[in-house]
Amino acid sequence: MINYTIYKNENSAQWVTFVHGAGGSSSIWFKQIRDFQKHYNVLLLDLRGHGDSKIQKVFHQKYTFKAIADDVLEVIDHLKIEASHFVGISLGTIVIRQLAEMHPERVKSMILGGAILKMNFRSQILMRLGNTFKYVLPYLILYKFFAFVIMPKANHKQSRSLFINEAKKLYQKEFIKWFKLTAEINPVLRWFRQVELNIPTFYVMGEEDYMFLPSVKKTVEKHYRSSKLFVIEKCGHVVNVEQPLIFNKTVISFIEATK
């Protein structure tokens, strides 16, 4: 089972589960724990190969979004959590949406920060470059390059540094397995953009998240029955790190409204 950490709230039966992105770990949620634990039981996960989930057996499996969503399901089954609100960042938002696709009854709401719904031209070029050089260059050089392209501004520095420091803990083989997931990302995202689930969905995006914000705006317009969008000014891709006070307040308000 993947590694998890629980912060209990004895006065609440509600759970909020946090899912980080590729190259991160559960430590990226350190600015959320205190505020959310005041209201809910909090579950933090380390996705396979990340943080303290360096499980040797998973190195031999092909990574798919379904398999990674099953890892999450295994934990909430083990903890006997019938349903949870899910908060994700970046690639973690795809994992949450995949889980909601497979088991909608387990997902009370989806809060998708820095959501990835479409790979634009620039991001597809990035992926092709990565595929070309993934066996040649040390993965950390590739990761630093990606981090600068996705989070280029001075006020994104903390987010970049946090993710690069977490990525240092990955193995080269592990990075390559996660990178190969990009081969299946386009058909998965196309399906997510087309199909609206009957689950309250809250997109929290940075105004400066130029690679991913435009597609989220279009999707929210189409999925208006279930989806809302909140854009944080002067903020990049990793909204929970760059603007934690605004992120925490708006997300908790959304969860309270869906209860």
PDB file of C-alpha atoms in Angstrom:
ATOM      1  CA  MET A   1       0.000   0.000   0.000  1.00  0.00           C
ATOM      2  CA  ILE A   2       1.193   3.542  -0.709  1.00  0.00           C
ATOM      3  CA  ASN A   3       2.250   5.671   2.254  1.00  0.00           C
ATOM      4  CA  TYR A   4      -0.368   7.846   3.928  1.00  0.00           C
ATOM      5  CA  THR A   5      -0.660  10.213   6.902  1.00  0.00           C
ATOM      6  CA  ILE A   6      -3.813  11.025   8.851  1.00  0.00           C
ATOM      7  CA  TYR A   7      -4.685  14.134  10.865  1.00  0.00           C
ATOM      8  CA  LYS A   8      -7.866  13.351  12.781  1.00  0.00           C
ATOM      9  CA  ASN A   9     -10.604  15.761  13.809  1.00  0.00           C
ATOM     10  CA  GLU A  10     -12.676  14.038  16.487  1.00  0.00           C
ATOM     11  CA  ASN A  11     -15.576  16.451  15.916  1.00  0.00           C
ATOM     12  CA  SER A  12     -15.995  15.724  12.214  1.00  0.00           C
ATOM     13  CA  ALA A  13     -17.063  12.722  10.142  1.00  0.00           C
ATOM     14  CA  GLN A  14     -15.946  14.452   6.915  1.00  0.00           C
ATOM     15  CA  TRP A  15     -12.718  13.480   5.156  1.00  0.00           C
ATOM     16  CA  VAL A  16     -10.552  15.542   2.821  1.00  0.00           C
ATOM     17  CA  THR A  17      -7.937  13.606   0.848  1.00  0.00           C
ATOM     18  CA  PHE A  18      -4.974  15.435  -0.694  1.00  0.00           C
ATOM     19  CA  VAL A  19      -3.274  14.150  -3.872  1.00  0.00           C
ATOM     20  CA  HIS A  20       0.014  15.720  -5.008  1.00  0.00           C
ATOM     21  CA  GLY A  21       1.426  15.906  -8.542  1.00  0.00           C
ATOM     22  CA  ALA A  22       4.302  14.165 -10.317  1.00  0.00           C
ATOM     23  CA  GLY A  23       7.646  14.780  -8.662  1.00  0.00           C
ATOM     24  CA  GLY A  24       6.053  16.074  -5.464  1.00  0.00           C
ATOM     25  CA  SER A  25       4.993  14.343  -2.267  1.00  0.00           C
ATOM     26  CA  SER A  26       2.481  14.826   0.528  1.00  0.00           C
ATOM     27  CA  SER A  27       4.847  17.436   2.005  1.00  0.00           C
ATOM     28  CA  ILE A  28       3.612  20.017  -0.551  1.00  0.00           C
ATOM     29  CA  TRP A  29       0.411  20.330   1.505  1.00  0.00           C
ATOM     30  CA  PHE A  30       2.169  21.618   4.652  1.00  0.00           C
ATOM     31  CA  LYS A  31       0.397  25.002   4.322  1.00  0.00           C
ATOM     32  CA  GLN A  32      -3.019  23.309   4.241  1.00  0.00           C
ATOM     33  CA  ILE A  33      -2.915  20.839   7.137  1.00  0.00           C
ATOM     34  CA  ARG A  34      -3.665  23.177  10.065  1.00  0.00           C
ATOM     35  CA  ASP A  35      -6.561  25.036   8.409  1.00  0.00           C
ATOM     36  CA  PHE A  36      -8.246  21.916   7.059  1.00  0.00           C
ATOM     37  CA  GLN A  37      -7.820  19.873  10.239  1.00  0.00           C
ATOM     38  CA  LYS A  38      -9.882  22.496  12.096  1.00  0.00           C
ATOM     39  CA  HIS A  39     -12.892  21.348  10.050  1.00  0.00           C
ATOM     40  CA  TYR A  40     -12.206  17.825   8.719  1.00  0.00           C
ATOM     41  CA  ASN A  41     -10.269  14.622   9.005  1.00  0.00           C
ATOM     42  CA  VAL A  42      -7.270  15.018   6.689  1.00  0.00           C
ATOM     43  CA  LEU A  43      -5.657  12.251   4.634  1.00  0.00           C
ATOM     44  CA  LEU A  44      -2.349  12.895   2.860  1.00  0.00           C
ATOM     45  CA  LEU A  45      -1.025  10.437   0.276  1.00  0.00           C
ATOM     46  CA  ASP A  46       2.383   9.780  -1.266  1.00  0.00           C
ATOM     47  CA  LEU A  47       1.740   8.449  -4.774  1.00  0.00           C
ATOM     48  CA  ARG A  48       3.737   5.387  -5.835  1.00  0.00           C
ATOM     49  CA  GLY A  49       7.458   6.047  -6.072  1.00  0.00           C
ATOM     50  CA  HIS A  50       7.106   9.438  -4.338  1.00  0.00           C
ATOM     51  CA  GLY A  51       7.799  10.533  -0.771  1.00  0.00           C
ATOM     52  CA  ASP A  52       7.709   7.462   1.467  1.00  0.00           C
ATOM     53  CA  SER A  53       5.953   5.278  -1.143  1.00  0.00           C
ATOM     54  CA  LYS A  54       9.110   3.882  -2.704  1.00  0.00           C
ATOM     55  CA  ILE A  55       7.702   0.374  -3.050  1.00  0.00           C
ATOM     56  CA  GLN A  56       9.958  -1.934  -5.042  1.00  0.00           C
ATOM     57  CA  LYS A  57       7.116  -4.083  -6.405  1.00  0.00           C
ATOM     58  CA  VAL A  58       5.525  -1.205  -8.323  1.00  0.00           C
ATOM     59  CA  PHE A  59       8.694  -0.610 -10.337  1.00  0.00           C
ATOM     60  CA  HIS A  60       7.851  -3.628 -12.477  1.00  0.00           C
ATOM     61  CA  GLN A  61       4.332  -2.554 -13.404  1.00  0.00           C
ATOM     62  CA  LYS A  62       3.302  -0.331 -16.287  1.00  0.00           C
ATOM     63  CA  TYR A  63       1.974   2.869 -14.801  1.00  0.00           C
ATOM     64  CA  THR A  64      -1.521   3.928 -15.851  1.00  0.00           C
ATOM     65  CA  PHE A  65      -3.844   6.521 -14.361  1.00  0.00           C
ATOM     66  CA  LYS A  66      -6.229   3.692 -13.484  1.00  0.00           C
ATOM     67  CA  ALA A  67      -3.510   1.835 -11.557  1.00  0.00           C
ATOM     68  CA  ILE A  68      -2.543   4.997  -9.666  1.00  0.00           C
ATOM     69  CA  ALA A  69      -6.205   5.730  -8.856  1.00  0.00           C
ATOM     70  CA  ASP A  70      -6.485   2.129  -7.576  1.00  0.00           C
ATOM     71  CA  ASP A  71      -3.597   2.871  -5.189  1.00  0.00           C
ATOM     72  CA  VAL A  72      -5.656   5.727  -3.730  1.00  0.00           C
ATOM     73  CA  LEU A  73      -8.766   3.541  -3.536  1.00  0.00           C
ATOM     74  CA  GLU A  74      -6.809   0.871  -1.650  1.00  0.00           C
ATOM     75  CA  VAL A  75      -5.970   3.371   1.094  1.00  0.00           C
ATOM     76  CA  ILE A  76      -9.501   4.745   1.524  1.00  0.00           C
ATOM     77  CA  ASP A  77     -10.824   1.158   1.550  1.00  0.00           C
ATOM     78  CA  HIS A  78      -8.258   0.219   4.202  1.00  0.00           C
ATOM     79  CA  LEU A  79      -9.295   3.213   6.332  1.00  0.00           C
ATOM     80  CA  LYS A  80     -12.987   2.409   5.760  1.00  0.00           C
ATOM     81  CA  ILE A  81     -13.656   5.883   4.351  1.00  0.00           C
ATOM     82  CA  GLU A  82     -16.941   5.584   2.466  1.00  0.00           C
ATOM     83  CA  ALA A  83     -16.542   8.898   0.624  1.00  0.00           C
ATOM     84  CA  SER A  84     -14.181  11.843   0.751  1.00  0.00           C
ATOM     85  CA  HIS A  85     -13.662  15.291  -0.678  1.00  0.00           C
ATOM     86  CA  PHE A  86     -10.549  15.193  -2.841  1.00  0.00           C
ATOM     87  CA  VAL A  87      -8.059  18.030  -3.293  1.00  0.00           C
ATOM     88  CA  GLY A  88      -5.395  17.689  -5.990  1.00  0.00           C
ATOM     89  CA  ILE A  89      -2.684  19.708  -7.623  1.00  0.00           C
ATOM     90  CA  SER A  90      -1.327  19.443 -11.194  1.00  0.00           C
ATOM     91  CA  LEU A  91      -1.081  15.773 -12.258  1.00  0.00           C
ATOM     92  CA  GLY A  92      -2.862  14.806  -9.041  1.00  0.00           C
ATOM     93  CA  THR A  93      -6.018  16.359 -10.496  1.00  0.00           C
ATOM     94  CA  ILE A  94      -5.977  13.733 -13.267  1.00  0.00           C
ATOM     95  CA  VAL A  95      -5.697  10.951 -10.668  1.00  0.00           C
ATOM     96  CA  ILE A  96      -8.710  12.345  -8.786  1.00  0.00           C
ATOM     97  CA  ARG A  97     -10.788  12.660 -11.947  1.00  0.00           C
ATOM     98  CA  GLN A  98      -9.839   9.081 -12.907  1.00  0.00           C
ATOM     99  CA  LEU A  99     -10.951   7.839  -9.487  1.00  0.00           C
ATOM    100  CA  ALA A 100     -14.231   9.762  -9.840  1.00  0.00           C
ATOM    101  CA  GLU A 101     -14.749   8.156 -13.244  1.00  0.00           C
ATOM    102  CA  MET A 102     -14.291   4.680 -11.757  1.00  0.00           C
ATOM    103  CA  HIS A 103     -16.011   5.158  -8.367  1.00  0.00           C
ATOM    104  CA  PRO A 104     -18.151   8.337  -8.333  1.00  0.00           C
ATOM    105  CA  GLU A 105     -19.872   7.249  -5.125  1.00  0.00           C
ATOM    106  CA  ARG A 106     -16.554   7.598  -3.234  1.00  0.00           C
ATOM    107  CA  VAL A 107     -15.979  11.222  -4.311  1.00  0.00           C
ATOM    108  CA  LYS A 108     -18.057  13.903  -2.539  1.00  0.00           C
ATOM    109  CA  SER A 109     -16.370  16.745  -4.377  1.00  0.00           C
ATOM    110  CA  MET A 110     -13.281  17.440  -6.480  1.00  0.00           C
ATOM    111  CA  ILE A 111     -11.068  20.444  -5.846  1.00  0.00           C
ATOM    112  CA  LEU A 112      -8.625  20.640  -8.743  1.00  0.00           C
ATOM    113  CA  GLY A 113      -5.755  23.097  -8.273  1.00  0.00           C
ATOM    114  CA  GLY A 114      -3.512  23.891 -11.224  1.00  0.00           C
ATOM    115  CA  ALA A 115      -5.702  21.427 -13.114  1.00  0.00           C
ATOM    116  CA  ILE A 116      -4.445  19.794 -16.292  1.00  0.00           C
ATOM    117  CA  LEU A 117      -7.260  19.306 -18.818  1.00  0.00           C
ATOM    118  CA  LYS A 118      -5.401  19.775 -22.069  1.00  0.00           C
ATOM    119  CA  MET A 119      -1.787  19.696 -23.206  1.00  0.00           C
ATOM    120  CA  ASN A 120      -1.345  22.849 -25.288  1.00  0.00           C
ATOM    121  CA  PHE A 121       1.182  23.129 -28.107  1.00  0.00           C
ATOM    122  CA  ARG A 122       4.000  24.235 -25.813  1.00  0.00           C
ATOM    123  CA  SER A 123       3.382  21.458 -23.305  1.00  0.00           C
ATOM    124  CA  GLN A 124       3.268  18.868 -26.114  1.00  0.00           C
ATOM    125  CA  ILE A 125       6.651  20.106 -27.338  1.00  0.00           C
ATOM    126  CA  LEU A 126       7.926  19.713 -23.760  1.00  0.00           C
ATOM    127  CA  MET A 127       6.661  16.135 -23.633  1.00  0.00           C
ATOM    128  CA  ARG A 128       8.322  15.281 -26.947  1.00  0.00           C
ATOM    129  CA  LEU A 129      11.608  16.739 -25.757  1.00  0.00           C
ATOM    130  CA  GLY A 130      11.331  14.751 -22.565  1.00  0.00           C
ATOM    131  CA  ASN A 131      10.620  11.524 -24.437  1.00  0.00           C
ATOM    132  CA  THR A 132      13.613  12.129 -26.687  1.00  0.00           C
ATOM    133  CA  PHE A 133      16.051  12.761 -23.849  1.00  0.00           C
ATOM    134  CA  LYS A 134      14.621  10.760 -20.941  1.00  0.00           C
ATOM    135  CA  TYR A 135      17.215   7.977 -21.232  1.00  0.00           C
ATOM    136  CA  VAL A 136      20.092  10.356 -22.017  1.00  0.00           C
ATOM    137  CA  LEU A 137      19.869  13.299 -19.620  1.00  0.00           C
ATOM    138  CA  PRO A 138      19.744  12.945 -15.839  1.00  0.00           C
ATOM    139  CA  TYR A 139      16.063  13.283 -14.993  1.00  0.00           C
ATOM    140  CA  LEU A 140      16.703  16.192 -12.623  1.00  0.00           C
ATOM    141  CA  ILE A 141      17.960  18.370 -15.497  1.00  0.00           C
ATOM    142  CA  LEU A 142      14.755  17.594 -17.406  1.00  0.00           C
ATOM    143  CA  TYR A 143      12.622  18.228 -14.361  1.00  0.00           C
ATOM    144  CA  LYS A 144      14.282  21.593 -13.627  1.00  0.00           C
ATOM    145  CA  PHE A 145      13.713  22.589 -17.245  1.00  0.00           C
ATOM    146  CA  PHE A 146      10.022  21.630 -17.073  1.00  0.00           C
ATOM    147  CA  ALA A 147       9.626  23.464 -13.755  1.00  0.00           C
ATOM    148  CA  PHE A 148      11.014  26.690 -15.259  1.00  0.00           C
ATOM    149  CA  VAL A 149       8.790  26.467 -18.337  1.00  0.00           C
ATOM    150  CA  ILE A 150       5.625  25.772 -16.316  1.00  0.00           C
ATOM    151  CA  MET A 151       6.493  28.174 -13.450  1.00  0.00           C
ATOM    152  CA  PRO A 152       8.676  30.875 -15.051  1.00  0.00           C
ATOM    153  CA  LYS A 153       8.114  33.985 -12.927  1.00  0.00           C
ATOM    154  CA  ALA A 154      10.032  35.239  -9.890  1.00  0.00           C
ATOM    155  CA  ASN A 155       6.983  34.777  -7.652  1.00  0.00           C
ATOM    156  CA  HIS A 156       6.859  31.097  -8.711  1.00  0.00           C
ATOM    157  CA  LYS A 157      10.318  30.446  -7.255  1.00  0.00           C
ATOM    158  CA  GLN A 158       9.102  28.824  -4.032  1.00  0.00           C
ATOM    159  CA  SER A 159       6.916  26.372  -5.988  1.00  0.00           C
ATOM    160  CA  ARG A 160       9.768  25.520  -8.354  1.00  0.00           C
ATOM    161  CA  SER A 161      12.206  24.944  -5.503  1.00  0.00           C
ATOM    162  CA  LEU A 162       9.755  22.793  -3.555  1.00  0.00           C
ATOM    163  CA  PHE A 163       9.028  20.509  -6.505  1.00  0.00           C
ATOM    164  CA  ILE A 164      12.677  20.260  -7.575  1.00  0.00           C
ATOM    165  CA  ASN A 165      13.715  19.320  -4.025  1.00  0.00           C
ATOM    166  CA  GLU A 166      11.017  16.635  -3.907  1.00  0.00           C
ATOM    167  CA  ALA A 167      11.977  15.373  -7.370  1.00  0.00           C
ATOM    168  CA  LYS A 168      15.541  14.820  -6.125  1.00  0.00           C
ATOM    169  CA  LYS A 169      14.154  11.974  -4.016  1.00  0.00           C
ATOM    170  CA  LEU A 170      12.850  10.079  -7.068  1.00  0.00           C
ATOM    171  CA  TYR A 171      14.838   7.338  -8.765  1.00  0.00           C
ATOM    172  CA  GLN A 172      15.720   7.767 -12.451  1.00  0.00           C
ATOM    173  CA  LYS A 173      13.693   4.629 -13.313  1.00  0.00           C
ATOM    174  CA  GLU A 174      10.736   5.987 -11.377  1.00  0.00           C
ATOM    175  CA  PHE A 175      10.850   9.313 -13.215  1.00  0.00           C
ATOM    176  CA  ILE A 176      10.859   7.490 -16.563  1.00  0.00           C
ATOM    177  CA  LYS A 177       7.830   5.378 -15.577  1.00  0.00           C
ATOM    178  CA  TRP A 178       5.873   8.481 -14.631  1.00  0.00           C
ATOM    179  CA  PHE A 179       7.016  10.245 -17.760  1.00  0.00           C
ATOM    180  CA  LYS A 180       5.728   7.383 -19.907  1.00  0.00           C
ATOM    181  CA  LEU A 181       2.257   8.154 -18.522  1.00  0.00           C
ATOM    182  CA  THR A 182       2.228  11.143 -20.864  1.00  0.00           C
ATOM    183  CA  ALA A 183       1.732   8.729 -23.748  1.00  0.00           C
ATOM    184  CA  GLU A 184      -1.817   8.058 -22.537  1.00  0.00           C
ATOM    185  CA  ILE A 185      -2.576  11.556 -21.268  1.00  0.00           C
ATOM    186  CA  ASN A 186      -4.207  13.073 -24.380  1.00  0.00           C
ATOM    187  CA  PRO A 187      -7.026  10.522 -24.863  1.00  0.00           C
ATOM    188  CA  VAL A 188      -7.684  10.537 -21.100  1.00  0.00           C
ATOM    189  CA  LEU A 189      -7.922  14.338 -20.986  1.00  0.00           C
ATOM    190  CA  ARG A 190     -10.060  14.470 -24.109  1.00  0.00           C
ATOM    191  CA  TRP A 191     -12.560  12.145 -22.410  1.00  0.00           C
ATOM    192  CA  PHE A 192     -12.509  14.250 -19.223  1.00  0.00           C
ATOM    193  CA  ARG A 193     -13.246  17.414 -21.219  1.00  0.00           C
ATOM    194  CA  GLN A 194     -16.168  15.752 -23.017  1.00  0.00           C
ATOM    195  CA  VAL A 195     -17.841  13.995 -20.092  1.00  0.00           C
ATOM    196  CA  GLU A 196     -19.333  15.958 -17.204  1.00  0.00           C
ATOM    197  CA  LEU A 197     -19.685  14.016 -13.963  1.00  0.00           C
ATOM    198  CA  ASN A 198     -22.453  14.766 -11.501  1.00  0.00           C
ATOM    199  CA  ILE A 199     -19.935  15.633  -8.783  1.00  0.00           C
ATOM    200  CA  PRO A 200     -19.367  19.163  -7.414  1.00  0.00           C
ATOM    201  CA  THR A 201     -16.084  20.326  -8.976  1.00  0.00           C
ATOM    202  CA  PHE A 202     -14.058  23.395  -8.033  1.00  0.00           C
ATOM    203  CA  TYR A 203     -11.149  24.483 -10.203  1.00  0.00           C
ATOM    204  CA  VAL A 204      -8.640  26.743  -8.439  1.00  0.00           C
ATOM    205  CA  MET A 205      -6.216  28.189 -10.977  1.00  0.00           C
ATOM    206  CA  GLY A 206      -3.482  30.802 -10.969  1.00  0.00           C
ATOM    207  CA  GLU A 207      -3.954  33.787 -13.245  1.00  0.00           C
ATOM    208  CA  GLU A 208      -0.394  33.179 -14.517  1.00  0.00           C
ATOM    209  CA  ASP A 209      -0.883  29.445 -15.199  1.00  0.00           C
ATOM    210  CA  TYR A 210      -0.734  30.188 -18.911  1.00  0.00           C
ATOM    211  CA  MET A 211      -0.269  26.571 -20.027  1.00  0.00           C
ATOM    212  CA  PHE A 212      -3.398  25.152 -18.411  1.00  0.00           C
ATOM    213  CA  LEU A 213      -5.846  27.955 -17.491  1.00  0.00           C
ATOM    214  CA  PRO A 214      -7.357  28.511 -21.005  1.00  0.00           C
ATOM    215  CA  SER A 215      -8.571  24.897 -21.368  1.00  0.00           C
ATOM    216  CA  VAL A 216      -9.991  24.911 -17.830  1.00  0.00           C
ATOM    217  CA  LYS A 217     -12.018  28.061 -18.623  1.00  0.00           C
ATOM    218  CA  LYS A 218     -13.509  26.404 -21.719  1.00  0.00           C
ATOM    219  CA  THR A 219     -14.343  23.192 -19.869  1.00  0.00           C
ATOM    220  CA  VAL A 220     -16.036  25.010 -16.981  1.00  0.00           C
ATOM    221  CA  GLU A 221     -18.235  26.847 -19.488  1.00  0.00           C
ATOM    222  CA  LYS A 222     -19.341  23.479 -20.905  1.00  0.00           C
ATOM    223  CA  HIS A 223     -19.643  21.732 -17.524  1.00  0.00           C
ATOM    224  CA  TYR A 224     -21.523  24.592 -15.861  1.00  0.00           C
ATOM    225  CA  ARG A 225     -23.945  22.274 -14.031  1.00  0.00           C
ATOM    226  CA  SER A 226     -21.254  20.782 -11.801  1.00  0.00           C
ATOM    227  CA  SER A 227     -18.184  23.017 -12.120  1.00  0.00           C
ATOM    228  CA  LYS A 228     -16.976  26.344 -10.784  1.00  0.00           C
ATOM    229  CA  LEU A 229     -13.737  28.208 -11.432  1.00  0.00           C
ATOM    230  CA  PHE A 230     -11.814  30.470  -9.065  1.00  0.00           C
ATOM    231  CA  VAL A 231      -8.787  32.324 -10.463  1.00  0.00           C
ATOM    232  CA  ILE A 232      -6.164  33.649  -8.043  1.00  0.00           C
ATOM    233  CA  GLU A 233      -4.467  36.843  -9.210  1.00  0.00           C
ATOM    234  CA  LYS A 234      -0.666  37.087  -9.490  1.00  0.00           C
ATOM    235  CA  CYS A 235      -0.340  33.345  -9.009  1.00  0.00           C
ATOM    236  CA  GLY A 236       1.165  30.550 -11.070  1.00  0.00           C
ATOM    237  CA  HIS A 237       0.588  26.798 -11.362  1.00  0.00           C
ATOM    238  CA  VAL A 238       1.036  25.594  -7.763  1.00  0.00           C
ATOM    239  CA  VAL A 239      -1.754  27.624  -6.186  1.00  0.00           C
ATOM    240  CA  ASN A 240      -1.729  25.946  -2.759  1.00  0.00           C
ATOM    241  CA  VAL A 241       1.931  26.884  -2.197  1.00  0.00           C
ATOM    242  CA  GLU A 242       1.963  30.363  -3.742  1.00  0.00           C
ATOM    243  CA  GLN A 243      -1.308  31.636  -2.238  1.00  0.00           C
ATOM    244  CA  PRO A 244      -2.141  29.276   0.649  1.00  0.00           C
ATOM    245  CA  LEU A 245      -4.394  31.642   2.600  1.00  0.00           C
ATOM    246  CA  ILE A 246      -6.646  32.349  -0.390  1.00  0.00           C
ATOM    247  CA  PHE A 247      -6.543  28.694  -1.464  1.00  0.00           C
ATOM    248  CA  ASN A 248      -7.493  27.379   1.974  1.00  0.00           C
ATOM    249  CA  LYS A 249     -10.284  29.886   2.535  1.00  0.00           C
ATOM    250  CA  THR A 250     -11.952  29.417  -0.865  1.00  0.00           C
ATOM    251  CA  VAL A 251     -11.649  25.623  -0.859  1.00  0.00           C
ATOM    252  CA  ILE A 252     -13.043  25.254   2.673  1.00  0.00           C
ATOM    253  CA  SER A 253     -15.935  27.566   1.727  1.00  0.00           C
ATOM    254  CA  PHE A 254     -16.657  25.404  -1.317  1.00  0.00           C
ATOM    255  CA  ILE A 255     -16.597  22.170   0.699  1.00  0.00           C
ATOM    256  CA  GLU A 256     -18.883  23.671   3.334  1.00  0.00           C
ATOM    257  CA  ALA A 257     -21.345  24.675   0.596  1.00  0.00           C
ATOM    258  CA  THR A 258     -21.441  21.116  -0.804  1.00  0.00           C
ATOM    259  CA  LYS A 259     -22.037  19.311   2.504  1.00  0.00           C
TER     260      LYS A 259
END
